[in-house]
Short mmCIF file of C-alpha atoms in Angstrom, two decimals:
data_model
loop_
_atom_site.label_atom_id
_atom_site.label_comp_id
_atom_site.label_asym_id
_atom_site.label_seq_id
_atom_site.Cartn_x
_atom_site.Cartn_y
_atom_site.Cartn_z
CA MET A 602 40.59 -26.54 15.32
CA TYR A 603 42.09 -23.03 15.63
CA LYS A 604 44.22 -23.70 12.56
CA THR A 605 41.19 -25.07 10.66
CA MET A 606 39.23 -21.88 11.33
CA PHE A 607 41.98 -19.29 10.92
CA GLY A 608 44.18 -21.04 8.34
CA ALA A 609 47.92 -21.60 8.66
CA SER A 610 48.80 -17.89 8.52
CA GLY A 611 46.04 -16.92 10.99
CA PHE A 612 47.18 -19.63 13.38
CA ARG A 613 50.75 -18.35 13.09
CA LYS A 614 49.58 -14.80 13.86
CA GLY A 615 47.82 -16.13 16.96
CA MET A 616 50.95 -18.01 18.08
CA ASP A 617 53.11 -14.91 17.60
CA LEU A 618 50.76 -12.78 19.69
CA TYR A 619 50.56 -15.51 22.34
CA PHE A 620 54.37 -15.57 22.75
CA GLN A 621 54.60 -11.79 22.59
CA ARG A 622 52.08 -11.47 25.43
CA HIS A 623 53.00 -14.38 27.65
CA ASP A 624 56.65 -15.34 27.19
CA GLY A 625 57.98 -16.47 30.59
CA GLN A 626 54.55 -16.46 32.25
CA ALA A 627 52.33 -19.20 33.64
CA VAL A 628 49.31 -19.07 31.32
CA THR A 629 45.84 -20.54 30.92
CA CYS A 630 43.83 -22.01 28.06
CA GLU A 631 41.80 -18.79 28.12
CA ASP A 632 44.98 -16.77 27.43
CA PHE A 633 45.73 -18.91 24.39
CA TYR A 634 42.12 -18.55 23.20
CA ALA A 635 42.29 -14.76 23.62
CA ALA A 636 45.54 -14.53 21.63
CA MET A 637 44.10 -16.59 18.79
CA CYS A 638 40.88 -14.54 18.62
CA ASP A 639 42.53 -11.12 19.04
CA ALA A 640 45.19 -11.79 16.39
CA ASN A 641 42.48 -12.74 13.90
CA ASN A 642 39.90 -10.15 15.01
CA ALA A 643 37.47 -13.03 15.62
CA HIS A 644 34.94 -14.10 18.21
CA LEU A 645 34.29 -17.81 18.75
CA PRO A 646 31.20 -18.12 20.93
CA ASN A 647 31.11 -21.21 23.20
CA PHE A 648 34.49 -22.45 21.91
CA LEU A 649 35.81 -22.55 25.48
CA GLN A 650 33.33 -25.38 26.16
CA TRP A 651 36.01 -27.66 24.68
CA TYR A 652 38.10 -26.97 27.78
CA SER A 653 35.38 -27.16 30.42
CA GLN A 654 32.82 -29.69 29.15
CA ALA A 655 33.61 -33.42 29.27
CA GLY A 656 32.44 -35.94 26.68
CA THR A 657 32.83 -36.37 22.94
CA PRO A 658 30.10 -34.65 20.87
CA THR A 659 28.14 -36.71 18.35
CA VAL A 660 27.16 -34.73 15.25
CA LYS A 661 24.31 -36.04 13.08
CA VAL A 662 24.15 -34.88 9.47
CA THR A 663 21.24 -35.29 7.04
CA SER A 664 21.35 -33.98 3.48
CA SER A 665 18.78 -33.11 0.81
CA TYR A 666 18.91 -31.68 -2.71
CA ASP A 667 16.40 -29.47 -4.52
CA GLU A 668 16.90 -29.76 -8.28
CA GLY A 669 14.62 -26.81 -9.12
CA SER A 670 16.52 -24.27 -7.00
CA GLN A 671 19.87 -26.10 -7.34
CA ALA A 672 20.24 -25.99 -3.56
CA PHE A 673 21.93 -28.62 -1.42
CA SER A 674 21.08 -28.65 2.30
CA LEU A 675 23.01 -30.08 5.25
CA LYS A 676 21.11 -30.26 8.54
CA LEU A 677 23.42 -30.68 11.53
CA SER A 678 22.48 -31.58 15.09
CA GLN A 679 24.82 -32.15 18.02
CA GLU A 680 24.62 -34.00 21.29
CA VAL A 681 27.16 -34.33 24.10
CA PRO A 682 26.46 -37.32 26.35
CA PRO A 683 25.97 -36.72 30.08
CA THR A 684 29.09 -37.36 32.19
CA PRO A 685 29.62 -37.57 35.98
CA GLY A 686 29.00 -34.13 37.48
CA GLN A 687 27.77 -32.70 34.13
CA PRO A 688 24.32 -34.17 33.39
CA MET A 689 23.27 -31.21 31.20
CA LYS A 690 25.44 -30.10 28.28
CA GLU A 691 25.67 -26.84 26.37
CA PRO A 692 26.14 -26.87 22.56
CA MET A 693 29.78 -26.81 21.43
CA PHE A 694 31.44 -24.67 18.75
CA ILE A 695 32.33 -27.26 16.10
CA PRO A 696 34.23 -26.42 12.89
CA VAL A 697 33.02 -28.80 10.17
CA ALA A 698 35.12 -28.68 6.99
CA VAL A 699 32.98 -29.66 3.99
CA GLY A 700 33.44 -30.23 0.26
CA LEU A 701 30.94 -31.42 -2.36
CA VAL A 702 31.92 -34.10 -4.87
CA ASP A 703 30.16 -34.37 -8.25
CA SER A 704 29.21 -37.56 -10.10
CA THR A 705 32.55 -37.66 -11.94
CA GLY A 706 34.48 -37.66 -8.67
CA LYS A 707 35.61 -34.02 -8.93
CA ASP A 708 35.24 -31.33 -6.24
CA MET A 709 32.50 -28.79 -7.00
CA PRO A 710 33.37 -25.08 -6.68
CA LEU A 711 31.45 -23.56 -3.73
CA THR A 712 29.92 -20.13 -4.32
CA SER A 713 27.59 -19.22 -1.43
CA ILE A 714 26.01 -20.69 1.71
CA TYR A 715 22.78 -19.63 3.40
CA SER A 716 22.47 -20.16 7.17
CA ASP A 717 20.97 -18.40 10.17
CA GLY A 718 19.14 -15.90 7.92
CA ARG A 719 22.31 -14.77 6.12
CA VAL A 720 23.95 -15.58 2.78
CA GLN A 721 27.74 -15.92 2.91
CA THR A 722 29.53 -15.49 -0.42
CA LEU A 723 32.64 -17.63 -0.74
CA SER A 724 35.56 -16.10 -2.62
CA ASN A 725 39.34 -16.39 -2.74
CA ASP A 726 40.71 -13.67 -5.03
CA GLY A 727 38.87 -15.12 -8.01
CA HIS A 728 40.10 -18.69 -7.37
CA PRO A 729 37.45 -21.39 -6.88
CA ILE A 730 36.87 -22.68 -3.32
CA PHE A 731 36.42 -26.43 -2.95
CA THR A 732 36.41 -26.78 0.87
CA THR A 733 34.74 -24.49 3.38
CA VAL A 734 34.49 -24.62 7.18
CA LEU A 735 30.97 -24.49 8.64
CA GLN A 736 30.86 -22.93 12.11
CA PHE A 737 28.34 -25.14 13.87
CA LYS A 738 27.41 -23.45 17.19
CA LYS A 739 23.86 -24.49 18.12
CA ASN A 740 22.05 -27.72 18.96
CA GLU A 741 20.65 -27.74 15.40
CA GLU A 742 21.55 -25.72 12.31
CA GLU A 743 20.93 -25.91 8.58
CA PHE A 744 23.46 -24.87 5.92
CA ILE A 745 22.23 -24.48 2.32
CA PHE A 746 24.73 -24.48 -0.56
CA ASN A 747 23.49 -22.50 -3.59
CA ASN A 748 24.28 -22.96 -7.32
CA VAL A 749 24.84 -26.72 -7.04
CA PRO A 750 24.02 -28.11 -10.52
CA GLU A 751 23.59 -31.78 -9.50
CA ARG A 752 23.13 -33.80 -6.33
CA PRO A 753 26.62 -34.09 -4.82
CA VAL A 754 28.11 -36.55 -2.34
CA PRO A 755 29.16 -34.44 0.66
CA SER A 756 32.70 -34.92 2.00
CA LEU A 757 32.19 -34.12 5.69
CA LEU A 758 34.71 -33.27 8.42
CA ARG A 759 37.58 -32.96 5.94
CA GLY A 760 41.04 -33.22 7.46
CA TYR A 761 39.35 -34.36 10.71
CA SER A 762 38.41 -30.75 11.41
CA ALA A 763 36.96 -31.45 14.89
CA PRO A 764 37.33 -34.31 17.41
CA ILE A 765 33.74 -35.53 17.22
CA ARG A 766 31.81 -38.67 16.37
CA LEU A 767 30.10 -38.22 13.01
CA ASP A 768 26.79 -39.91 12.22
CA SER A 769 25.81 -39.06 8.65
CA ASP A 770 23.19 -40.30 6.17
CA LEU A 771 25.86 -41.29 3.64
CA THR A 772 24.87 -44.59 2.03
CA GLU A 773 27.20 -47.52 1.50
CA SER A 774 27.52 -46.60 -2.19
CA ASP A 775 28.34 -42.98 -1.18
CA LEU A 776 31.15 -44.29 1.03
CA TYR A 777 32.54 -46.51 -1.75
CA PHE A 778 32.38 -43.47 -4.05
CA LEU A 779 34.33 -41.31 -1.54
CA LEU A 780 36.82 -44.13 -0.98
CA ALA A 781 37.55 -44.08 -4.71
CA ASN A 782 37.34 -40.33 -5.42
CA ASP A 783 37.56 -37.96 -2.43
CA SER A 784 40.38 -35.42 -2.81
CA ASP A 785 40.66 -35.24 0.98
CA GLU A 786 42.87 -38.13 2.06
CA PHE A 787 41.54 -38.22 5.62
CA ASN A 788 37.98 -38.68 4.35
CA ARG A 789 39.07 -41.21 1.79
CA TRP A 790 40.70 -43.20 4.60
CA GLU A 791 37.72 -42.68 6.91
CA ALA A 792 35.25 -43.91 4.25
CA GLY A 793 37.27 -47.14 4.07
CA GLN A 794 37.34 -47.44 7.85
CA ILE A 795 33.55 -46.91 8.15
CA LEU A 796 32.96 -49.56 5.47
CA ALA A 797 35.38 -51.92 7.24
CA ARG A 798 33.65 -51.35 10.60
CA LYS A 799 30.21 -51.99 9.05
CA LEU A 800 31.54 -55.13 7.39
CA MET A 801 33.11 -56.35 10.64
CA PHE A 802 29.93 -55.72 12.63
CA SER A 803 27.76 -57.63 10.16
CA LEU A 804 30.25 -60.54 10.12
CA VAL A 805 30.44 -60.54 13.94
CA ALA A 806 26.64 -60.98 13.99
CA ASP A 807 26.96 -63.83 11.45
CA PHE A 808 29.70 -65.45 13.51
CA GLN A 809 27.64 -65.22 16.72
CA GLN A 810 24.74 -66.89 14.88
CA GLN A 811 27.14 -69.55 13.51
CA LYS A 812 26.52 -68.51 9.90
CA THR A 813 29.10 -68.96 7.14
CA LEU A 814 31.30 -65.88 6.77
CA ALA A 815 31.57 -64.26 3.31
CA LEU A 816 33.44 -61.12 2.25
CA ASN A 817 31.68 -58.31 0.34
CA THR A 818 33.27 -58.19 -3.15
CA LYS A 819 32.82 -54.39 -3.34
CA PHE A 820 35.05 -54.05 -0.29
CA VAL A 821 37.74 -56.22 -1.87
CA ASP A 822 37.49 -54.24 -5.14
CA GLY A 823 37.75 -50.95 -3.23
CA LEU A 824 40.98 -52.00 -1.51
CA ARG A 825 42.35 -53.46 -4.77
CA ALA A 826 41.83 -50.11 -6.52
CA ILE A 827 43.71 -48.28 -3.75
CA LEU A 828 46.50 -50.86 -3.77
CA ARG A 829 46.95 -50.48 -7.54
CA SER A 830 46.85 -46.68 -7.51
CA THR A 831 49.95 -44.97 -8.87
CA SER A 832 48.88 -41.47 -7.83
CA LEU A 833 48.29 -42.04 -4.10
CA ASP A 834 51.02 -41.63 -1.48
CA LYS A 835 52.38 -45.05 -0.49
CA GLU A 836 52.08 -44.36 3.22
CA PHE A 837 48.45 -43.43 2.69
CA ILE A 838 47.86 -46.70 0.80
CA ALA A 839 49.41 -48.63 3.71
CA LYS A 840 47.02 -46.94 6.14
CA ALA A 841 44.00 -47.24 3.84
CA ILE A 842 44.33 -51.03 3.47
CA THR A 843 44.81 -51.58 7.22
CA LEU A 844 41.70 -52.88 8.99
CA PRO A 845 40.35 -51.25 12.20
CA GLY A 846 41.86 -52.85 15.31
CA GLN A 847 40.04 -55.40 17.44
CA GLY A 848 39.94 -52.98 20.39
CA GLU A 849 38.25 -50.29 18.28
CA ILE A 850 35.49 -52.69 17.23
CA MET A 851 34.99 -54.04 20.77
CA ASP A 852 34.68 -50.46 22.08
CA MET A 853 31.69 -49.94 19.79
CA MET A 854 29.83 -53.07 20.96
CA SER A 855 27.29 -52.98 23.79
CA ILE A 856 28.76 -56.29 25.04
CA ALA A 857 32.32 -56.77 23.81
CA ASP A 858 32.93 -60.20 22.30
CA PRO A 859 36.72 -60.70 21.88
CA ASP A 860 36.36 -64.20 20.35
CA ALA A 861 33.93 -63.10 17.62
CA VAL A 862 35.88 -59.92 16.77
CA HIS A 863 39.16 -61.84 16.58
CA ALA A 864 37.66 -64.59 14.41
CA VAL A 865 36.11 -62.03 12.03
CA ARG A 866 39.21 -59.83 11.73
CA THR A 867 41.36 -62.91 11.08
CA PHE A 868 38.88 -64.13 8.45
CA ILE A 869 38.82 -60.75 6.62
CA LYS A 870 42.62 -60.43 6.73
CA LYS A 871 43.17 -63.92 5.31
CA GLU A 872 40.43 -63.54 2.70
CA LEU A 873 41.85 -60.21 1.53
CA ALA A 874 45.33 -61.75 1.39
CA PHE A 875 43.97 -64.66 -0.66
CA GLN A 876 41.98 -62.51 -3.11
CA LEU A 877 44.62 -59.76 -3.43
CA LYS A 878 47.66 -62.05 -3.31
CA ASP A 879 49.10 -61.03 -6.68
CA ASP A 880 48.71 -57.31 -5.93
CA LEU A 881 50.22 -57.70 -2.45
CA LEU A 882 53.17 -59.69 -3.83
CA ALA A 883 53.71 -57.03 -6.51
CA ALA A 884 53.71 -54.31 -3.82
CA VAL A 885 56.29 -56.19 -1.71
CA THR A 886 58.54 -56.75 -4.74
CA SER A 887 58.30 -53.22 -6.15
CA ASN A 888 58.94 -51.59 -2.77
CA ARG A 889 62.13 -53.48 -1.93
CA SER A 890 65.29 -51.39 -1.91
CA SER A 891 68.94 -52.33 -1.81
CA GLU A 892 69.98 -48.72 -1.25
CA ALA A 893 71.44 -47.55 2.07
CA TYR A 894 68.86 -46.81 4.79
CA ALA A 895 67.43 -43.32 4.52
CA PHE A 896 64.97 -41.56 6.81
CA ASN A 897 62.89 -39.45 4.46
CA HIS A 898 59.21 -39.49 3.51
CA ASP A 899 59.56 -41.55 0.32
CA SER A 900 61.62 -44.24 2.06
CA VAL A 901 59.33 -44.34 5.11
CA ALA A 902 56.27 -44.61 2.83
CA ARG A 903 57.85 -47.37 0.75
CA ARG A 904 58.72 -49.41 3.86
CA ALA A 905 55.26 -48.88 5.38
CA LEU A 906 53.51 -50.21 2.26
CA LYS A 907 55.88 -53.16 1.83
CA ASN A 908 55.56 -54.16 5.51
CA THR A 909 51.75 -53.87 5.56
CA CYS A 910 51.48 -56.07 2.45
CA LEU A 911 53.93 -58.60 3.91
CA ALA A 912 51.84 -58.90 7.09
CA TYR A 913 48.73 -59.63 4.99
CA LEU A 914 50.53 -62.27 2.93
CA ALA A 915 52.07 -63.99 5.96
CA SER A 916 48.58 -64.50 7.44
CA LEU A 917 47.99 -67.09 4.68
CA ASN A 918 50.65 -69.32 6.30
CA GLU A 919 51.55 -70.79 2.89
CA PRO A 920 55.08 -72.15 2.22
CA ASP A 921 55.91 -69.68 -0.58
CA VAL A 922 54.83 -66.69 1.50
CA THR A 923 56.66 -67.93 4.62
CA GLU A 924 59.76 -68.27 2.46
CA LEU A 925 59.25 -64.70 1.20
CA ALA A 926 58.90 -63.32 4.75
CA LEU A 927 61.99 -65.26 5.89
CA ASN A 928 63.94 -63.84 2.97
CA GLU A 929 62.78 -60.30 3.84
CA TYR A 930 63.85 -60.93 7.44
CA LYS A 931 67.33 -62.19 6.46
CA CYS A 932 67.99 -59.55 3.79
CA ALA A 933 66.72 -56.53 5.75
CA THR A 934 69.26 -53.71 6.05
CA ASN A 935 67.39 -51.82 8.78
CA MET A 936 65.45 -52.42 11.97
CA THR A 937 62.08 -51.29 10.54
CA GLU A 938 62.07 -53.94 7.82
CA GLN A 939 63.64 -56.71 9.89
CA PHE A 940 61.21 -56.21 12.77
CA ALA A 941 58.23 -56.01 10.39
CA ALA A 942 59.30 -59.30 8.77
CA LEU A 943 59.66 -60.86 12.24
CA ALA A 944 56.16 -59.61 13.17
CA ALA A 945 54.78 -61.10 9.94
CA LEU A 946 56.43 -64.47 10.65
CA SER A 947 55.34 -64.49 14.29
CA GLN A 948 51.62 -64.47 13.35
CA ASN A 949 51.69 -68.24 12.85
CA PRO A 950 52.73 -70.70 15.59
CA GLY A 951 55.43 -73.22 14.72
CA GLN A 952 59.16 -73.78 14.39
CA VAL A 953 59.71 -70.98 11.85
CA ARG A 954 58.31 -68.50 14.35
CA GLU A 955 60.41 -69.85 17.24
CA ASP A 956 63.62 -69.86 15.17
CA ALA A 957 63.10 -66.30 13.91
CA LEU A 958 62.34 -64.96 17.42
CA LEU A 959 65.44 -66.66 18.84
CA ASP A 960 67.64 -65.42 15.99
CA PHE A 961 66.41 -61.85 16.48
CA TYR A 962 67.07 -61.99 20.23
CA ASN A 963 70.57 -63.39 19.75
CA LYS A 964 71.32 -60.60 17.29
CA TRP A 965 69.98 -57.74 19.41
CA GLN A 966 70.23 -58.93 23.02
CA GLN A 967 72.69 -56.14 23.92
CA ASP A 968 70.21 -53.43 22.84
CA TYR A 969 67.85 -52.70 25.72
CA LEU A 970 65.17 -50.92 23.65
CA VAL A 971 65.10 -53.57 20.94
CA VAL A 972 64.68 -56.34 23.53
CA SER A 973 61.69 -54.43 24.95
CA LYS A 974 60.15 -54.41 21.43
CA TRP A 975 60.88 -58.15 21.19
CA PHE A 976 59.00 -58.76 24.46
CA ALA A 977 56.06 -56.60 23.36
CA LEU A 978 55.76 -58.42 20.02
CA GLN A 979 55.32 -61.75 21.80
CA ALA A 980 53.11 -60.32 24.55
CA THR A 981 50.56 -58.89 22.09
CA SER A 982 50.47 -62.03 19.94
CA ASP A 983 47.14 -63.67 19.13
CA ILE A 984 48.54 -67.19 18.72
CA PRO A 985 46.71 -69.91 20.71
CA GLY A 986 48.04 -70.57 24.23
CA ASN A 987 49.91 -67.27 24.45
CA VAL A 988 49.20 -66.91 28.20
CA ALA A 989 51.63 -69.79 28.81
CA ASN A 990 54.21 -68.22 26.47
CA VAL A 991 54.10 -64.92 28.35
CA GLN A 992 54.36 -66.78 31.67
CA LYS A 993 57.53 -68.44 30.37
CA LEU A 994 58.95 -65.08 29.32
CA LEU A 995 58.76 -63.87 32.94
CA ALA A 996 61.65 -66.27 33.60
CA HIS A 997 63.65 -65.07 30.56
CA PRO A 998 67.14 -63.79 31.54
CA ALA A 999 66.44 -60.44 29.81
CA PHE A 1000 63.23 -59.82 31.77
CA ASP A 1001 63.41 -57.98 35.08
CA MET A 1002 60.29 -57.32 37.14
CA ARG A 1003 62.13 -54.39 38.78
CA ASN A 1004 62.48 -52.61 35.45
CA PRO A 1005 59.27 -50.64 34.64
CA ASN A 1006 59.88 -50.52 30.87
CA LYS A 1007 60.31 -54.29 30.67
CA VAL A 1008 57.08 -54.68 32.67
CA TYR A 1009 55.22 -52.29 30.36
CA SER A 1010 56.49 -54.17 27.30
CA LEU A 1011 55.65 -57.67 28.48
CA ILE A 1012 52.79 -57.34 31.00
CA GLY A 1013 51.36 -54.10 29.56
CA GLY A 1014 51.61 -55.53 26.05
CA PHE A 1015 49.82 -58.68 27.17
CA CYS A 1016 46.95 -56.62 28.68
CA GLY A 1017 46.53 -54.96 25.27
CA SER A 1018 45.92 -58.30 23.55
CA PRO A 1019 42.14 -58.78 23.29
CA VAL A 1020 42.52 -62.50 22.60
CA SER A 1021 44.95 -63.68 25.27
CA PHE A 1022 44.13 -61.26 28.09
CA HIS A 1023 40.38 -61.87 27.70
CA ALA A 1024 40.77 -65.65 27.24
CA LYS A 1025 37.38 -67.28 27.91
CA ASP A 1026 38.83 -69.60 30.59
CA GLY A 1027 40.03 -66.62 32.65
CA SER A 1028 43.70 -67.64 32.39
CA GLY A 1029 44.70 -64.14 31.22
CA TYR A 1030 42.94 -62.46 34.15
CA LYS A 1031 44.44 -64.97 36.61
CA PHE A 1032 47.92 -64.35 35.21
CA LEU A 1033 47.56 -60.57 35.60
CA GLY A 1034 46.12 -60.91 39.13
CA GLU A 1035 49.17 -62.94 40.24
CA VAL A 1036 51.64 -60.57 38.53
CA VAL A 1037 50.03 -57.48 40.11
CA LEU A 1038 50.56 -58.91 43.61
CA GLN A 1039 54.22 -59.71 42.83
CA LEU A 1040 54.76 -56.27 41.31
CA ASP A 1041 53.09 -54.48 44.20
CA LYS A 1042 55.89 -55.54 46.54
CA ILE A 1043 58.50 -54.13 44.10
CA ASN A 1044 56.88 -51.03 42.54
CA PRO A 1045 53.32 -50.10 43.62
CA GLN A 1046 53.04 -47.33 40.98
CA VAL A 1047 53.71 -49.74 38.11
CA ALA A 1048 51.45 -52.37 39.73
CA SER A 1049 48.58 -49.85 39.90
CA ARG A 1050 49.00 -49.09 36.18
CA MET A 1051 48.80 -52.79 35.40
CA VAL A 1052 45.69 -53.38 37.54
CA SER A 1053 43.89 -50.63 35.60
CA ALA A 1054 43.63 -53.17 32.72
CA PHE A 1055 40.69 -54.59 34.73
CA SER A 1056 38.88 -51.23 34.84
CA ARG A 1057 36.47 -52.03 31.95
CA TRP A 1058 35.52 -55.53 33.07
CA ARG A 1059 31.78 -54.74 32.92
CA ARG A 1060 32.03 -54.28 29.13
CA TYR A 1061 32.24 -58.06 28.64
CA ASP A 1062 29.91 -61.05 28.89
CA GLU A 1063 28.83 -62.40 32.28
CA THR A 1064 31.38 -65.25 32.28
CA ARG A 1065 34.31 -62.86 31.76
CA GLN A 1066 32.81 -60.37 34.21
CA ALA A 1067 32.72 -63.00 36.95
CA LEU A 1068 36.31 -64.11 36.24
CA ALA A 1069 37.69 -60.53 36.18
CA LYS A 1070 35.73 -59.56 39.29
CA ALA A 1071 37.13 -62.57 41.16
CA GLN A 1072 40.68 -61.37 40.41
CA LEU A 1073 39.91 -57.81 41.56
CA GLU A 1074 38.43 -59.18 44.80
CA MET A 1075 41.47 -61.43 45.28
CA ILE A 1076 43.79 -58.41 44.82
CA ILE A 1077 41.83 -56.24 47.29
CA SER A 1078 41.85 -58.95 49.97
CA ALA A 1079 45.63 -59.54 49.72
CA ASN A 1080 47.69 -58.82 52.84
CA GLY A 1081 49.99 -55.79 52.81
CA LEU A 1082 48.54 -54.33 49.61
CA SER A 1083 49.77 -50.84 48.69
CA GLU A 1084 47.37 -47.89 48.70
CA ASN A 1085 48.05 -47.29 44.97
CA VAL A 1086 46.84 -50.74 43.89
CA TYR A 1087 44.02 -50.86 46.47
CA GLU A 1088 42.57 -47.56 45.22
CA ILE A 1089 42.62 -48.53 41.51
CA ALA A 1090 41.26 -52.05 42.18
CA LEU A 1091 38.48 -50.68 44.39
CA LYS A 1092 37.51 -48.03 41.80
CA SER A 1093 37.50 -50.72 39.07
CA LEU A 1094 35.21 -52.94 41.15
CA ALA A 1095 32.79 -50.05 41.74
CA ALA A 1096 32.84 -48.93 38.10
#
């Protein structure tokens, strides 16, 4: 946020002053704030609230356009939710980077903004300004852009200029427009993520009402356009075509439904793979490389795009695609591509999966870190009956309950799997409850980290709540329980 407001050179000036003043000292956030402000001759009222006030602000934005005066207005309001010990919240200082996009998809030059009774003229040595940072400091403020010849689509919070939740009046067609045209890559990505979240929520509702699931063709077309783009960075394309995670969607639901979210995400992934198969295959083929491994941006971006497309294709579980993924696995010249091909193959249960996992282990069993990745890949898997698979892995010769990193990979990875850990029959909860008691006798600190996976049990339906609560109660009543685990389990129960 400092860098957003002061620019790269202003931020550097602030850093230089900070080191000049405080080298070798124990310092505070206030000292850093003072150095930033003094170096830039600036005053940022209520900015220190970021350090003292808990909770993520939600910023609501509504826009309007007056054709007669060629003025475009953005009305902003902010709210910070009450948190324990802080029921009343003060307004935060929020830098909101904004650009305006015209009907042809180009950024409009910004000339002046009226707010708080003052007109601010925007200039940069005669060069046009396409992005400006609004300093939003009150509960509600209005910013009016002058000399705007047509109604624009606002590009809000460019470059993720503040860690807030944004609630804007952008329509679905506005978001598709930004996905296709925004010059700010963060907002282009975010438009796709918002559309994907909306799509997933509407399909979750359909799934819960046992309706037939159907994919919005505009969404497919939007991702196809990004996939075919020759001007976009390949790493950006890989991120832009990746769907929001199951955990992210469940976090936004009043009652988290792991089964519905998993079913919907799987449906969208397979449907996209089916409808974009030719484009995905083309991306895999064109991003192969027989050159020696290199760690530079172009190579990293190429691998990211190829691996993302391969994961989509493998979800189809079709013989030609399985053959492709196997070939990528066998021909890989580096860990990134071999592991990505293994992850793609391991999406589907069956002999191919088992053979690939065994081959990978045999190849890398001497490398401690790689074996940890191998455990984590299986632990986080969504394949049916994975609780039993993870139970079997506890007896694997490479697994050691006394080794914290192995525990984090296998048990911690398992707790991060929405499907297996939250299995409707409670088998995932039961498994973790038993493991926590075993672990507690070996390493109470690690055991307490594992038991914290139960801390959000009230977010789920009543059946899962009852099953998770039973495990917490079983842990608390165990003989000889460590204080570490007892404290976390008790806090989770009271949550």
